[in-house]
Amino acid sequence: MADDSIARRMLGLGIDIGTSSVKATFVEQRDDGSFVVVAGNQVAYDSEDLAVAVASAPSLMETVSLPRVAGAAEQDPVVVVAAVQLCVTQLPRDLKQQVRSIGLTGQMHGVVLFNTSKQAQHTTQQDPLAQAPLPPALVNARSALPGAVGAETSAETRPQCPNNGHTLWHTLVSCSPLFTWRDARCTPEFLDTLVVPEKQPYPMPSTGFGCSTLAWLATECGEYVDKFAHAAGIADLVGCLLCDGRAPVMDTTQASSWGWFDPGLGTWATDAIGRDTVRQQRIARVLPASVVAPGTVMGRLSSHAAFVLGLPTTPAIHVCVASGDHQCHVTACMALGRAREDGCGGGPSSSHAMDKNQGTGTTKGQGDDGRHESLAATRRQRQVSRATSSDRRMATAVLSVGTSAQLSVLVPASDPLLARLKADGLSSVEVRPSMHSDWAVVSACALTGGGAILATVDALFRLAHDVLGTQPGAGARTNGGAVADDKPSAAPDDVWERLLGLAEQRLDETTLAISPTFWGERRDPAARGSVCHLVAGDNLTAGDWLAATCTGVADNLCSMLPPDLLSGREADHCLHVLATGTAVCRSRLLQRCFARRLGTPHLDVVPNGDAATGAAITALTSTPP
């Protein structure tokens, strides 16, 4: 009986392709409309298992004629795709047999150029999914330059993949490096050459944004761009490979993160790239021709991808277009945070805890007809919930702190505040499309987050060793240092615990002020960290230093949003802050800093409110064509 009930569960698989790792999560939707995180897995790009998996893989990256420049931040797409394959194949086999939909998300802003062996077989006319109409600039540009067809390499000339071709990238012929969101090759002087002043209603790109990087490549090495047929985000590329090499599809959250995309009109602003017609045509030719709404089903999982990942081929698994990791964070936090507030699913120690044993539990048996009726009722309940939750959303902010930090507020798309924010042109604020067209996400996005805290703790730890004349242990890479997503700390667990305890004791007393913008911010790339109000014998302790750093992280992020966005949106509501991300979930000190800065008694920590969970929820609530 238990096995029969488990078999009827329908799970969503969310895959988050991050900057330093890939995470995959199973999510189940209950009959009452709530969501439960069932199990998950994570694979870091620097893991030994992944190194073994890609050791014999041929290099597909084209690097000839690609200049090496200062500030470049690049990754090998094959390594990233291999991490996706390894991460999913390591998931429990019995749970994989219950997957009915796949949601994708990943690092935003970045871009990869590529060719597939099957791109010629997927035209707009042959695609069973509804495609957005091509903007005139794209229609005219696709045949303006050579390379769109000439770049397609036949399967006979494609390098043979290891393991008898059993890889996700078997249709990938060639690719560029993945130019990540951290890429800093575009100087302010270069960006100033790209925008025609009268064409500024579009989101303005900065360095690391996809269109900025494409503009730089088209300017400095145009022939390199001509080698490829497609440009997309790394999560979009994974979606393409899961669907057997079909042409990439982008959603509005990903397209907006590239800049030069108008989500209202659904068009790329290629004429705002500058007055260089050749550069415009080069970029327009490789931009995704199809930009769709979040949650759109882009295709079905191919039999090859299902075999490689150990997923079932029947019934068909539908694959949703990739969405931005930020929006998926918000989706997960709103869904799981609301469930806990409403009493659906309990606290972190029950349904929302990542429990590997949950997959072997039992649920109440239900016939197929009852299941369909329950799903229909769930959809109706969700529609009512969305219609009646406006006040709650107006009083809710979503905080995410990992390596970097983001603070977001959901605002109705018709709110006059959005027009004012765009008119003010605040470089610290981004108005992003949300997963629902009637809402927008107003966000402050800081490069300064958990990475700054990790750097401070490591500096204190190494300073102590320098003074004592000893060397930090090379093997002290422990979970206690996992306050940021990029790398573990050099400081062992007991040092972290001691420093955090000292900092909590000094948080309300210290007069030390630290601005921990060690790597600058997008609004001010030249900014660096600073220290103020040093008082000998009063605030020069390690506790003061860490407390001031955490306070500085909170102050830096919260100062980016207009004050009236966080206070005064609803006078009778206390601001409800949903918090997620490794740094803030694991640090009570950081939670106190943000709660104090935001004027709220406490943060509602959502441990599993990550992007992979949000992608799985999006997949579960999507409707196949």
Coordinates of C-alpha atoms in Angstrom, one line a residue:
M1 CA 0.0 0.0 0.0
A2 CA 2.8 2.4 0.9
D3 CA 4.6 1.7 -2.4
D4 CA 1.4 2.2 -4.4
S5 CA 0.7 5.6 -2.8
I6 CA 4.3 6.8 -3.4
A7 CA 4.1 5.8 -7.0
R8 CA 1.2 8.1 -7.6
R9 CA 3.1 11.2 -6.4
M10 CA 4.0 13.7 -9.1
L11 CA 7.3 15.5 -8.4
G12 CA 8.9 18.5 -9.9
L13 CA 12.6 18.5 -10.4
G14 CA 14.3 21.9 -10.1
I15 CA 17.8 22.4 -11.4
D16 CA 19.8 25.5 -10.5
I17 CA 23.0 26.1 -12.5
G18 CA 24.9 28.4 -10.2
T19 CA 28.2 30.2 -10.4
S20 CA 30.1 27.6 -8.3
S21 CA 27.8 24.6 -8.2
V22 CA 24.7 22.9 -9.5
K23 CA 21.8 22.0 -7.2
A24 CA 18.9 19.7 -8.0
T25 CA 15.8 19.5 -5.8
F26 CA 12.6 17.4 -5.8
V27 CA 9.4 19.2 -4.8
E28 CA 6.0 17.7 -4.3
Q29 CA 2.8 19.6 -4.4
R30 CA 0.2 18.5 -1.8
D31 CA -3.5 18.3 -2.4
D32 CA -4.0 21.5 -0.3
G33 CA -1.8 23.5 -2.7
S34 CA 1.3 23.6 -0.4
F35 CA 4.7 22.5 -1.5
V36 CA 7.1 20.1 0.2
V37 CA 10.9 19.8 -0.5
V38 CA 11.5 16.1 -0.7
A39 CA 15.2 15.6 -1.4
G40 CA 18.1 17.2 -3.3
N41 CA 21.7 17.0 -4.3
Q42 CA 24.5 19.5 -5.0
V43 CA 27.7 19.2 -7.1
A44 CA 30.5 21.8 -6.9
Y45 CA 32.4 22.6 -10.1
D46 CA 35.7 21.9 -8.3
S47 CA 34.6 18.5 -6.9
E48 CA 36.8 15.5 -7.5
D49 CA 33.9 13.4 -8.9
L50 CA 33.2 16.0 -11.6
A51 CA 36.9 16.2 -12.5
V52 CA 36.9 12.5 -13.1
A53 CA 33.7 12.7 -15.2
V54 CA 35.1 15.3 -17.6
A55 CA 38.7 14.2 -17.7
S56 CA 38.3 12.4 -21.1
A57 CA 35.7 14.8 -22.5
P58 CA 36.9 16.6 -25.7
S59 CA 37.2 20.4 -25.5
L60 CA 34.3 22.1 -27.4
M61 CA 35.3 25.6 -26.6
E62 CA 36.4 27.8 -29.5
T63 CA 39.1 30.1 -28.1
V64 CA 41.0 31.0 -31.3
S65 CA 40.7 34.7 -32.0
L66 CA 39.2 35.3 -28.6
P67 CA 41.4 38.0 -27.0
R68 CA 42.5 37.5 -23.4
V69 CA 41.7 40.7 -21.4
A70 CA 41.8 42.0 -17.9
G71 CA 38.6 41.5 -15.9
A72 CA 37.4 38.4 -17.9
A73 CA 35.4 35.9 -15.9
E74 CA 34.8 32.7 -17.9
Q75 CA 33.8 29.1 -17.3
D76 CA 33.8 26.0 -19.4
P77 CA 30.2 25.2 -20.4
V78 CA 31.0 21.5 -20.8
V79 CA 32.1 21.3 -17.2
V80 CA 28.9 23.1 -16.1
V81 CA 26.7 20.7 -18.2
A82 CA 28.6 17.7 -16.9
A83 CA 27.9 19.0 -13.3
V84 CA 24.2 19.0 -14.2
Q85 CA 24.4 15.4 -15.5
L86 CA 26.3 14.2 -12.4
C87 CA 24.1 16.0 -10.0
V88 CA 20.9 14.5 -11.4
T89 CA 22.3 11.0 -11.9
Q90 CA 23.2 10.9 -8.2
L91 CA 19.6 11.6 -7.0
P92 CA 17.6 8.6 -5.6
R93 CA 16.4 6.4 -8.5
D94 CA 12.9 5.8 -7.0
L95 CA 12.2 9.5 -6.7
K96 CA 13.4 10.2 -10.3
Q97 CA 10.8 7.7 -11.5
Q98 CA 8.1 10.1 -10.1
V99 CA 9.3 13.2 -11.9
R100 CA 6.7 14.7 -14.3
S101 CA 8.2 18.1 -15.0
I102 CA 11.6 19.9 -14.9
G103 CA 12.2 23.5 -14.1
L104 CA 15.4 25.3 -14.8
T105 CA 17.1 28.3 -13.4
G106 CA 20.6 29.6 -13.1
Q107 CA 23.0 32.4 -12.8
M108 CA 21.6 35.5 -14.6
H109 CA 23.3 38.0 -16.9
G110 CA 25.9 35.6 -18.3
V111 CA 26.1 34.5 -22.0
V112 CA 27.4 31.6 -23.9
L113 CA 27.6 31.3 -27.7
F114 CA 27.2 27.9 -29.3
N115 CA 26.3 25.6 -32.2
T116 CA 24.3 22.3 -32.1
S117 CA 24.2 19.5 -34.6
K118 CA 20.4 19.7 -34.7
Q119 CA 19.7 23.4 -34.9
A120 CA 18.8 23.3 -38.6
Q121 CA 16.0 20.8 -37.7
H122 CA 14.2 23.2 -35.4
T123 CA 12.6 26.1 -37.3
T124 CA 9.9 28.3 -36.0
Q125 CA 7.4 26.7 -38.3
Q126 CA 8.2 23.2 -37.1
D127 CA 8.1 24.1 -33.4
P128 CA 4.8 22.9 -31.8
L129 CA 5.1 25.6 -29.1
A130 CA 3.7 29.1 -29.7
Q131 CA 6.6 31.3 -30.7
A132 CA 6.9 35.1 -30.1
P133 CA 7.0 37.0 -33.4
L134 CA 10.5 38.0 -34.5
P135 CA 11.2 41.7 -34.1
P136 CA 12.0 43.4 -37.4
A137 CA 15.6 43.9 -36.4
L138 CA 16.0 40.2 -35.9
V139 CA 14.2 39.3 -39.2
N140 CA 16.5 41.6 -41.2
A141 CA 19.7 40.6 -39.4
R142 CA 19.5 36.9 -39.5
S143 CA 20.5 36.8 -43.2
A144 CA 22.6 40.0 -43.2
L145 CA 25.8 38.3 -42.3
P146 CA 27.4 35.0 -43.1
G147 CA 27.8 32.4 -40.3
A148 CA 24.3 31.4 -39.3
V149 CA 24.4 28.4 -41.6
G150 CA 28.1 28.2 -42.2
A151 CA 28.7 27.8 -38.5
E152 CA 26.7 24.6 -38.3
T153 CA 29.0 21.6 -38.2
S154 CA 27.9 18.2 -39.4
A155 CA 27.6 15.3 -37.0
E156 CA 30.4 13.5 -38.8
T157 CA 32.9 16.3 -38.0
R158 CA 31.8 16.7 -34.4
P159 CA 34.2 15.4 -31.7
Q160 CA 33.2 12.0 -30.3
C161 CA 32.0 12.2 -26.7
P162 CA 33.3 9.9 -24.0
N163 CA 31.3 7.0 -22.5
N164 CA 29.9 6.0 -25.9
G165 CA 28.2 9.3 -26.4
H166 CA 26.1 9.0 -23.2
T167 CA 26.4 12.7 -22.3
L168 CA 24.0 15.6 -22.1
W169 CA 26.2 17.6 -24.5
H170 CA 26.1 15.0 -27.3
T171 CA 24.3 17.5 -29.7
L172 CA 26.7 20.4 -28.8
V173 CA 29.2 21.0 -31.6
S174 CA 31.1 24.0 -30.4
C175 CA 30.8 26.8 -27.9
S176 CA 32.4 29.8 -26.5
P177 CA 33.4 30.1 -22.8
L178 CA 30.5 31.0 -20.5
F179 CA 31.0 34.7 -19.9
T180 CA 29.6 35.1 -16.4
W181 CA 27.9 37.9 -14.6
R182 CA 31.2 38.7 -12.9
D183 CA 32.9 39.6 -16.3
A184 CA 34.3 43.1 -16.1
R185 CA 35.8 43.5 -19.6
C186 CA 33.3 46.3 -20.4
T187 CA 34.7 49.5 -19.1
P188 CA 32.4 52.5 -18.4
E189 CA 33.9 54.2 -21.4
F190 CA 33.0 51.3 -23.6
L191 CA 29.4 51.2 -22.3
D192 CA 29.0 54.9 -23.0
T193 CA 29.6 54.2 -26.7
L194 CA 26.7 51.7 -26.9
V195 CA 23.6 53.8 -26.2
V196 CA 21.9 56.2 -28.5
P197 CA 20.5 58.9 -26.2
E198 CA 16.9 58.9 -27.6
K199 CA 16.7 55.1 -27.3
Q200 CA 16.8 54.8 -23.5
P201 CA 13.5 53.3 -22.3
Y202 CA 15.1 49.9 -22.2
P203 CA 16.9 48.5 -19.2
M204 CA 20.5 49.8 -19.3
P205 CA 23.1 47.0 -19.3
S206 CA 26.3 47.1 -17.2
T207 CA 29.4 45.1 -17.4
G208 CA 28.7 41.4 -17.0
F209 CA 25.3 41.7 -18.7
G210 CA 24.8 39.5 -21.7
C211 CA 24.2 42.2 -24.3
S212 CA 27.1 44.2 -23.0
T213 CA 29.4 41.2 -23.4
L214 CA 28.0 40.5 -26.9
A215 CA 28.6 44.1 -27.9
W216 CA 32.2 43.9 -26.7
L217 CA 32.8 40.7 -28.6
A218 CA 31.1 42.1 -31.7
T219 CA 33.3 45.1 -31.5
E220 CA 36.7 43.6 -30.6
C221 CA 36.5 40.2 -32.3
G222 CA 33.5 40.2 -34.6
E223 CA 34.6 37.2 -36.6
Y224 CA 34.5 35.2 -33.4
V225 CA 30.8 35.9 -32.9
D226 CA 30.2 34.9 -36.6
K227 CA 31.3 31.4 -35.8
F228 CA 28.2 30.7 -33.7
A229 CA 24.4 30.5 -34.4
H230 CA 23.1 31.1 -30.9
A231 CA 23.6 33.1 -27.8
A232 CA 21.9 32.2 -24.5
G233 CA 22.3 31.9 -20.8
I234 CA 23.8 28.8 -19.4
A235 CA 20.5 27.5 -18.1
D236 CA 19.0 28.2 -21.5
L237 CA 21.7 26.1 -23.1
V238 CA 20.9 23.2 -20.7
G239 CA 17.3 23.4 -21.6
C240 CA 18.2 23.2 -25.3
L241 CA 20.3 20.1 -24.6
L242 CA 17.6 18.4 -22.5
C243 CA 15.2 18.9 -25.5
D244 CA 17.7 17.3 -27.9
G245 CA 19.4 20.4 -29.3
R246 CA 16.4 22.4 -30.2
A247 CA 16.8 26.2 -30.7
P248 CA 17.2 28.0 -27.4
V249 CA 14.2 29.7 -25.8
M250 CA 14.5 32.5 -23.3
D251 CA 11.9 33.8 -20.8
T252 CA 11.4 37.4 -19.9
T253 CA 13.2 37.2 -16.6
Q254 CA 16.4 36.0 -18.3
A255 CA 16.2 38.3 -21.3
S256 CA 15.7 41.3 -19.0
S257 CA 18.8 40.4 -17.1
W258 CA 20.9 40.9 -20.3
G259 CA 19.8 44.5 -20.8
W260 CA 18.4 46.0 -24.0
F261 CA 15.3 44.0 -23.7
D262 CA 11.9 45.6 -23.2
P263 CA 9.7 43.2 -21.2
G264 CA 6.6 45.3 -22.0
L265 CA 7.0 45.0 -25.7
G266 CA 8.8 41.7 -25.7
T267 CA 11.5 42.9 -28.0
W268 CA 15.3 43.3 -28.1
A269 CA 16.4 46.9 -28.5
T270 CA 19.2 46.1 -31.0
D271 CA 18.9 49.6 -32.4
A272 CA 20.0 51.0 -29.0
I273 CA 23.3 49.1 -29.1
G274 CA 24.9 52.0 -30.9
R275 CA 25.3 53.5 -34.4
D276 CA 27.5 50.7 -35.7
T277 CA 25.2 48.8 -38.0
V278 CA 27.5 45.8 -38.4
R279 CA 27.7 45.4 -34.7
Q280 CA 24.0 45.6 -34.4
Q281 CA 23.5 42.9 -37.0
R282 CA 26.1 40.6 -35.5
I283 CA 24.4 40.7 -32.1
A284 CA 20.8 40.5 -33.5
R285 CA 21.7 37.4 -35.5
V286 CA 22.6 35.3 -32.4
L287 CA 20.0 36.7 -29.9
P288 CA 17.3 34.2 -28.9
A289 CA 14.4 34.6 -31.4
S290 CA 11.8 33.3 -29.0
V291 CA 11.3 35.1 -25.7
V292 CA 8.3 33.7 -23.7
A293 CA 6.6 34.1 -20.4
P294 CA 8.0 32.4 -17.3
G295 CA 6.8 28.9 -16.8
T296 CA 6.2 28.2 -20.5
V297 CA 6.9 24.6 -21.5
M298 CA 9.7 24.7 -24.1
G299 CA 9.5 21.0 -25.0
R300 CA 9.6 17.5 -23.8
L301 CA 12.6 15.7 -22.3
S302 CA 14.3 13.7 -25.1
S303 CA 14.7 10.0 -24.8
H304 CA 18.5 10.4 -24.9
A305 CA 18.5 12.9 -22.0
A306 CA 16.1 10.7 -20.0
F307 CA 18.4 7.7 -20.5
V308 CA 21.5 9.7 -19.5
L309 CA 19.9 11.2 -16.4
G310 CA 18.0 8.0 -15.3
L311 CA 14.6 9.6 -15.8
P312 CA 11.5 7.9 -17.2
T313 CA 10.5 8.3 -20.8
T314 CA 6.8 7.6 -20.2
P315 CA 4.8 9.5 -19.4
A316 CA 6.6 12.3 -21.1
I317 CA 8.4 14.8 -18.9
H318 CA 7.9 18.4 -19.9
V319 CA 10.7 20.9 -19.6
C320 CA 10.0 24.5 -18.7
V321 CA 12.0 27.4 -20.1
A322 CA 14.7 28.6 -17.7
S323 CA 13.9 31.5 -15.4
G324 CA 16.2 33.9 -13.5
D325 CA 17.6 32.5 -10.2
H326 CA 16.5 35.7 -8.4
Q327 CA 12.9 35.3 -9.5
C328 CA 13.0 31.6 -8.5
H329 CA 14.3 32.6 -5.1
V330 CA 11.3 34.9 -4.7
T331 CA 8.9 32.2 -5.9
A332 CA 10.3 29.6 -3.4
C333 CA 10.3 32.0 -0.5
M334 CA 6.7 33.3 -1.2
A335 CA 5.4 29.7 -1.5
L336 CA 7.2 28.1 1.4
G337 CA 7.0 31.2 3.6
R338 CA 3.3 31.6 3.1
A339 CA 2.7 27.9 3.7
R340 CA 4.3 28.2 7.1
E341 CA 2.5 31.4 7.9
D342 CA -0.8 29.8 7.0
G343 CA 0.0 26.6 9.0
C344 CA 0.4 24.5 5.9
G345 CA 3.4 22.2 6.2
G346 CA 4.8 23.1 9.6
G347 CA 8.1 24.6 10.4
P348 CA 11.6 24.1 9.1
S349 CA 12.0 20.9 11.1
S350 CA 9.1 19.2 9.3
S351 CA 8.0 19.6 5.7
H352 CA 10.5 22.2 4.7
A353 CA 13.6 20.5 6.0
M354 CA 15.8 18.8 3.5
D355 CA 15.2 15.2 4.6
K356 CA 16.6 12.4 2.5
N357 CA 14.3 10.0 4.2
Q358 CA 11.1 11.8 3.3
G359 CA 11.1 10.1 -0.1
T360 CA 10.4 6.7 1.6
G361 CA 7.4 7.9 3.6
T362 CA 3.8 7.2 2.9
T363 CA 0.9 9.3 1.8
K364 CA -2.8 8.7 1.7
G365 CA -3.8 6.6 -1.3
Q366 CA -6.0 8.2 -3.9
G367 CA -7.4 7.1 -7.3
D368 CA -6.6 8.8 -10.5
D369 CA -10.0 10.5 -10.7
G370 CA -9.6 11.9 -7.2
R371 CA -6.1 13.0 -8.1
H372 CA -7.3 15.0 -11.1
E373 CA -10.1 16.5 -9.0
S374 CA -7.6 17.5 -6.3
L375 CA -5.3 19.1 -8.9
A376 CA -8.2 21.1 -10.3
A377 CA -9.2 22.2 -6.8
T378 CA -5.6 23.2 -6.1
R379 CA -5.4 25.4 -9.2
R380 CA -8.7 27.1 -8.2
Q381 CA -7.4 27.6 -4.7
R382 CA -4.2 29.1 -5.9
Q383 CA -6.1 31.6 -8.1
V384 CA -8.1 32.7 -5.1
S385 CA -5.0 32.9 -3.0
R386 CA -3.3 35.1 -5.5
A387 CA -6.3 37.3 -5.7
T388 CA -6.6 37.8 -2.0
S389 CA -2.9 38.1 -1.1
S390 CA -2.2 41.6 -2.4
D391 CA -2.0 43.2 1.0
R392 CA 0.4 40.5 2.2
R393 CA 2.6 40.8 -0.8
M394 CA 2.7 44.6 -0.4
A395 CA 4.1 44.1 3.1
T396 CA 6.6 41.3 2.2
A397 CA 10.2 41.6 1.2
V398 CA 12.5 38.8 0.1
L399 CA 16.1 38.8 1.3
S400 CA 18.7 36.5 -0.2
V401 CA 22.3 36.5 1.0
G402 CA 24.8 34.1 -0.3
T403 CA 28.1 35.2 -1.8
S404 CA 26.3 38.4 -2.9
A405 CA 23.0 39.9 -1.6
Q406 CA 19.6 40.8 -2.9
L407 CA 16.6 42.5 -1.3
S408 CA 13.3 42.5 -3.3
V409 CA 9.8 43.8 -2.9
L410 CA 6.9 42.6 -5.1
V411 CA 5.0 45.6 -6.5
P412 CA 1.8 45.6 -8.7
A413 CA 2.8 46.3 -12.3
S414 CA 0.3 49.2 -12.3
D415 CA 1.8 50.9 -9.3
P416 CA 2.9 54.5 -10.1
L417 CA 6.0 53.8 -8.0
L418 CA 7.5 51.8 -10.9
A419 CA 7.2 54.7 -13.3
R420 CA 8.8 57.0 -10.7
L421 CA 11.7 54.6 -10.1
K422 CA 12.4 54.4 -13.8
A423 CA 12.2 58.1 -14.2
D424 CA 14.6 58.7 -11.3
G425 CA 17.1 56.4 -13.0
L426 CA 18.5 55.0 -9.7
S427 CA 21.5 52.9 -10.6
S428 CA 21.1 50.9 -7.3
V429 CA 17.6 49.7 -8.1
E430 CA 16.5 47.2 -10.7
V431 CA 12.8 46.8 -11.8
R432 CA 12.6 43.2 -13.0
P433 CA 9.7 41.2 -14.4
S434 CA 8.4 38.6 -11.9
M435 CA 7.1 35.2 -12.6
H436 CA 3.6 36.7 -12.9
S437 CA 2.8 39.4 -15.5
D438 CA 0.7 41.5 -13.0
W439 CA 3.6 42.0 -10.6
A440 CA 7.1 43.4 -10.8
V441 CA 10.1 42.8 -8.6
V442 CA 11.9 45.9 -7.3
S443 CA 15.3 44.8 -6.3
A444 CA 18.5 46.0 -4.8
C445 CA 21.4 43.7 -5.9
A446 CA 24.7 44.0 -4.1
L447 CA 28.0 42.3 -4.8
T448 CA 28.7 42.7 -1.1
G449 CA 27.2 39.8 0.8
G450 CA 28.4 36.6 2.5
G451 CA 31.6 36.8 0.6
A452 CA 32.6 39.9 2.5
I453 CA 31.9 38.2 5.8
L454 CA 33.9 35.1 4.8
A455 CA 36.8 37.4 3.7
T456 CA 36.7 39.2 7.1
V457 CA 36.7 35.9 9.1
D458 CA 39.5 34.5 7.0
A459 CA 41.5 37.7 7.5
L460 CA 41.1 37.6 11.3
F461 CA 42.0 33.9 11.3
R462 CA 45.2 34.4 9.2
L463 CA 46.1 37.5 11.2
A464 CA 46.1 35.5 14.4
H465 CA 48.3 32.9 12.7
D466 CA 50.7 35.6 11.5
V467 CA 51.0 37.1 14.9
L468 CA 51.6 33.6 16.5
G469 CA 54.0 32.6 13.8
T470 CA 52.1 29.6 12.7
Q471 CA 50.5 28.6 9.3
P472 CA 46.7 28.0 8.9
G473 CA 46.1 24.3 8.2
A474 CA 45.5 23.6 4.5
G475 CA 42.9 21.0 5.3
A476 CA 40.7 23.3 7.5
R477 CA 38.0 23.5 4.8
T478 CA 34.9 22.8 6.8
N479 CA 31.2 23.4 6.8
G480 CA 31.5 26.1 9.3
G481 CA 33.0 28.3 6.6
A482 CA 30.2 27.8 4.2
V483 CA 28.7 31.3 4.8
A484 CA 29.2 32.0 1.2
D485 CA 28.5 29.9 -1.9
D486 CA 31.8 30.3 -3.7
K487 CA 34.3 28.6 -1.5
P488 CA 34.7 27.2 2.0
S489 CA 36.6 29.2 4.6
A490 CA 40.1 28.6 5.8
A491 CA 38.9 29.0 9.3
P492 CA 37.6 25.8 11.0
D493 CA 34.3 25.4 12.7
D494 CA 35.3 26.3 16.2
V495 CA 36.9 29.6 15.1
W496 CA 33.7 30.5 13.2
E497 CA 31.6 29.8 16.3
R498 CA 33.9 31.7 18.6
L499 CA 34.0 34.8 16.3
L500 CA 30.2 34.7 15.7
G501 CA 29.6 34.5 19.5
L502 CA 32.0 37.4 20.2
A503 CA 30.3 39.5 17.4
E504 CA 26.8 38.9 18.8
Q505 CA 28.0 40.1 22.2
R506 CA 29.3 43.3 20.6
L507 CA 26.6 44.0 18.0
D508 CA 24.6 46.4 20.2
E509 CA 27.6 48.1 21.7
T510 CA 30.2 48.6 19.1
T511 CA 30.8 52.1 17.6
L512 CA 33.0 50.7 14.8
A513 CA 31.6 51.3 11.3
I514 CA 32.8 49.2 8.3
S515 CA 31.8 49.6 4.7
P516 CA 32.7 46.1 3.4
T517 CA 32.4 46.9 -0.4
F518 CA 35.7 45.1 -0.9
W519 CA 35.0 44.5 -4.6
G520 CA 33.0 47.6 -5.4
E521 CA 29.4 47.6 -6.6
R522 CA 27.8 47.8 -10.0
R523 CA 26.7 51.3 -9.3
D524 CA 30.3 52.2 -8.3
P525 CA 32.8 49.7 -9.5
A526 CA 35.7 51.7 -8.1
A527 CA 34.3 51.6 -4.5
R528 CA 36.4 49.9 -1.9
G529 CA 36.0 49.0 1.7
S530 CA 36.5 51.5 4.5
V531 CA 36.7 51.7 8.3
C532 CA 35.5 54.5 10.5
H533 CA 35.3 55.5 14.2
L534 CA 38.3 53.5 15.4
V535 CA 38.7 53.9 19.2
A536 CA 41.8 52.4 20.9
G537 CA 40.8 50.1 23.8
D538 CA 37.1 50.2 22.9
N539 CA 36.3 48.8 19.5
L540 CA 39.4 47.1 18.1
T541 CA 38.4 43.5 19.1
A542 CA 37.6 40.7 16.7
G543 CA 34.0 40.7 17.8
D544 CA 33.7 44.4 17.0
W545 CA 35.3 43.9 13.6
L546 CA 32.9 41.0 12.6
A547 CA 29.8 42.7 14.0
A548 CA 30.6 45.9 12.1
T549 CA 31.2 43.9 8.9
C550 CA 27.8 42.2 9.2
T551 CA 26.1 45.5 10.0
G552 CA 27.9 47.0 6.9
V553 CA 26.6 44.3 4.7
A554 CA 23.0 45.0 5.8
D555 CA 23.4 48.8 5.6
N556 CA 24.9 48.6 2.1
L557 CA 22.1 46.5 0.7
C558 CA 19.2 48.2 2.4
S559 CA 20.4 51.7 1.5
M560 CA 20.0 50.8 -2.2
L561 CA 16.2 50.7 -2.1
P562 CA 14.1 53.9 -1.6
P563 CA 13.0 54.2 2.0
D564 CA 9.3 54.5 1.2
L565 CA 9.5 51.1 -0.6
L566 CA 10.2 49.3 2.7
S567 CA 8.3 51.6 5.1
G568 CA 4.9 53.1 4.4
R569 CA 3.7 50.8 1.6
E570 CA 1.0 49.7 4.0
A571 CA 0.7 51.7 7.2
D572 CA -1.1 49.0 9.1
H573 CA 1.3 46.2 8.2
C574 CA 4.5 45.3 9.8
L575 CA 7.1 44.4 7.1
H576 CA 7.3 40.7 6.7
V577 CA 10.8 39.7 5.6
L578 CA 11.4 36.2 4.1
A579 CA 15.1 35.3 4.2
T580 CA 17.0 32.7 2.3
G581 CA 20.6 32.0 1.2
T582 CA 23.5 30.2 2.8
A583 CA 24.9 33.2 4.7
V584 CA 21.7 34.5 6.3
C585 CA 20.2 31.1 7.0
R586 CA 23.3 30.0 9.0
S587 CA 24.1 33.2 10.8
R588 CA 21.8 34.5 13.6
L589 CA 24.2 37.5 13.7
L590 CA 23.4 38.5 10.2
Q591 CA 19.7 37.9 10.7
R592 CA 19.8 40.4 13.7
C593 CA 21.6 42.9 11.6
F594 CA 19.1 42.9 8.8
A595 CA 16.1 42.8 11.2
R596 CA 17.4 45.8 13.0
R597 CA 18.1 47.7 9.7
L598 CA 14.7 46.9 8.3
G599 CA 12.8 47.7 11.5
T600 CA 11.2 44.3 11.9
P601 CA 11.2 42.1 15.0
H602 CA 12.7 39.1 13.2
L603 CA 13.3 37.5 9.8
D604 CA 11.2 34.5 8.6
V605 CA 14.1 32.2 7.6
V606 CA 13.2 29.8 4.7
P607 CA 16.0 27.3 4.6
N608 CA 14.8 25.7 1.3
G609 CA 13.7 28.9 -0.3
D610 CA 16.4 28.6 -3.0
A611 CA 16.3 28.9 -6.7
A612 CA 16.2 25.1 -7.4
T613 CA 13.1 24.9 -5.2
G614 CA 11.5 27.8 -7.0
A615 CA 12.2 26.3 -10.4
A616 CA 10.6 23.0 -9.3
I617 CA 7.5 24.9 -8.1
T618 CA 7.3 26.7 -11.4
A619 CA 7.4 23.4 -13.2
L620 CA 4.7 21.9 -11.1
T621 CA 2.4 24.8 -11.7
S622 CA 3.0 25.0 -15.5
T623 CA 0.6 23.7 -18.0
P624 CA 1.9 21.5 -20.8
P625 CA 0.8 22.4 -24.4

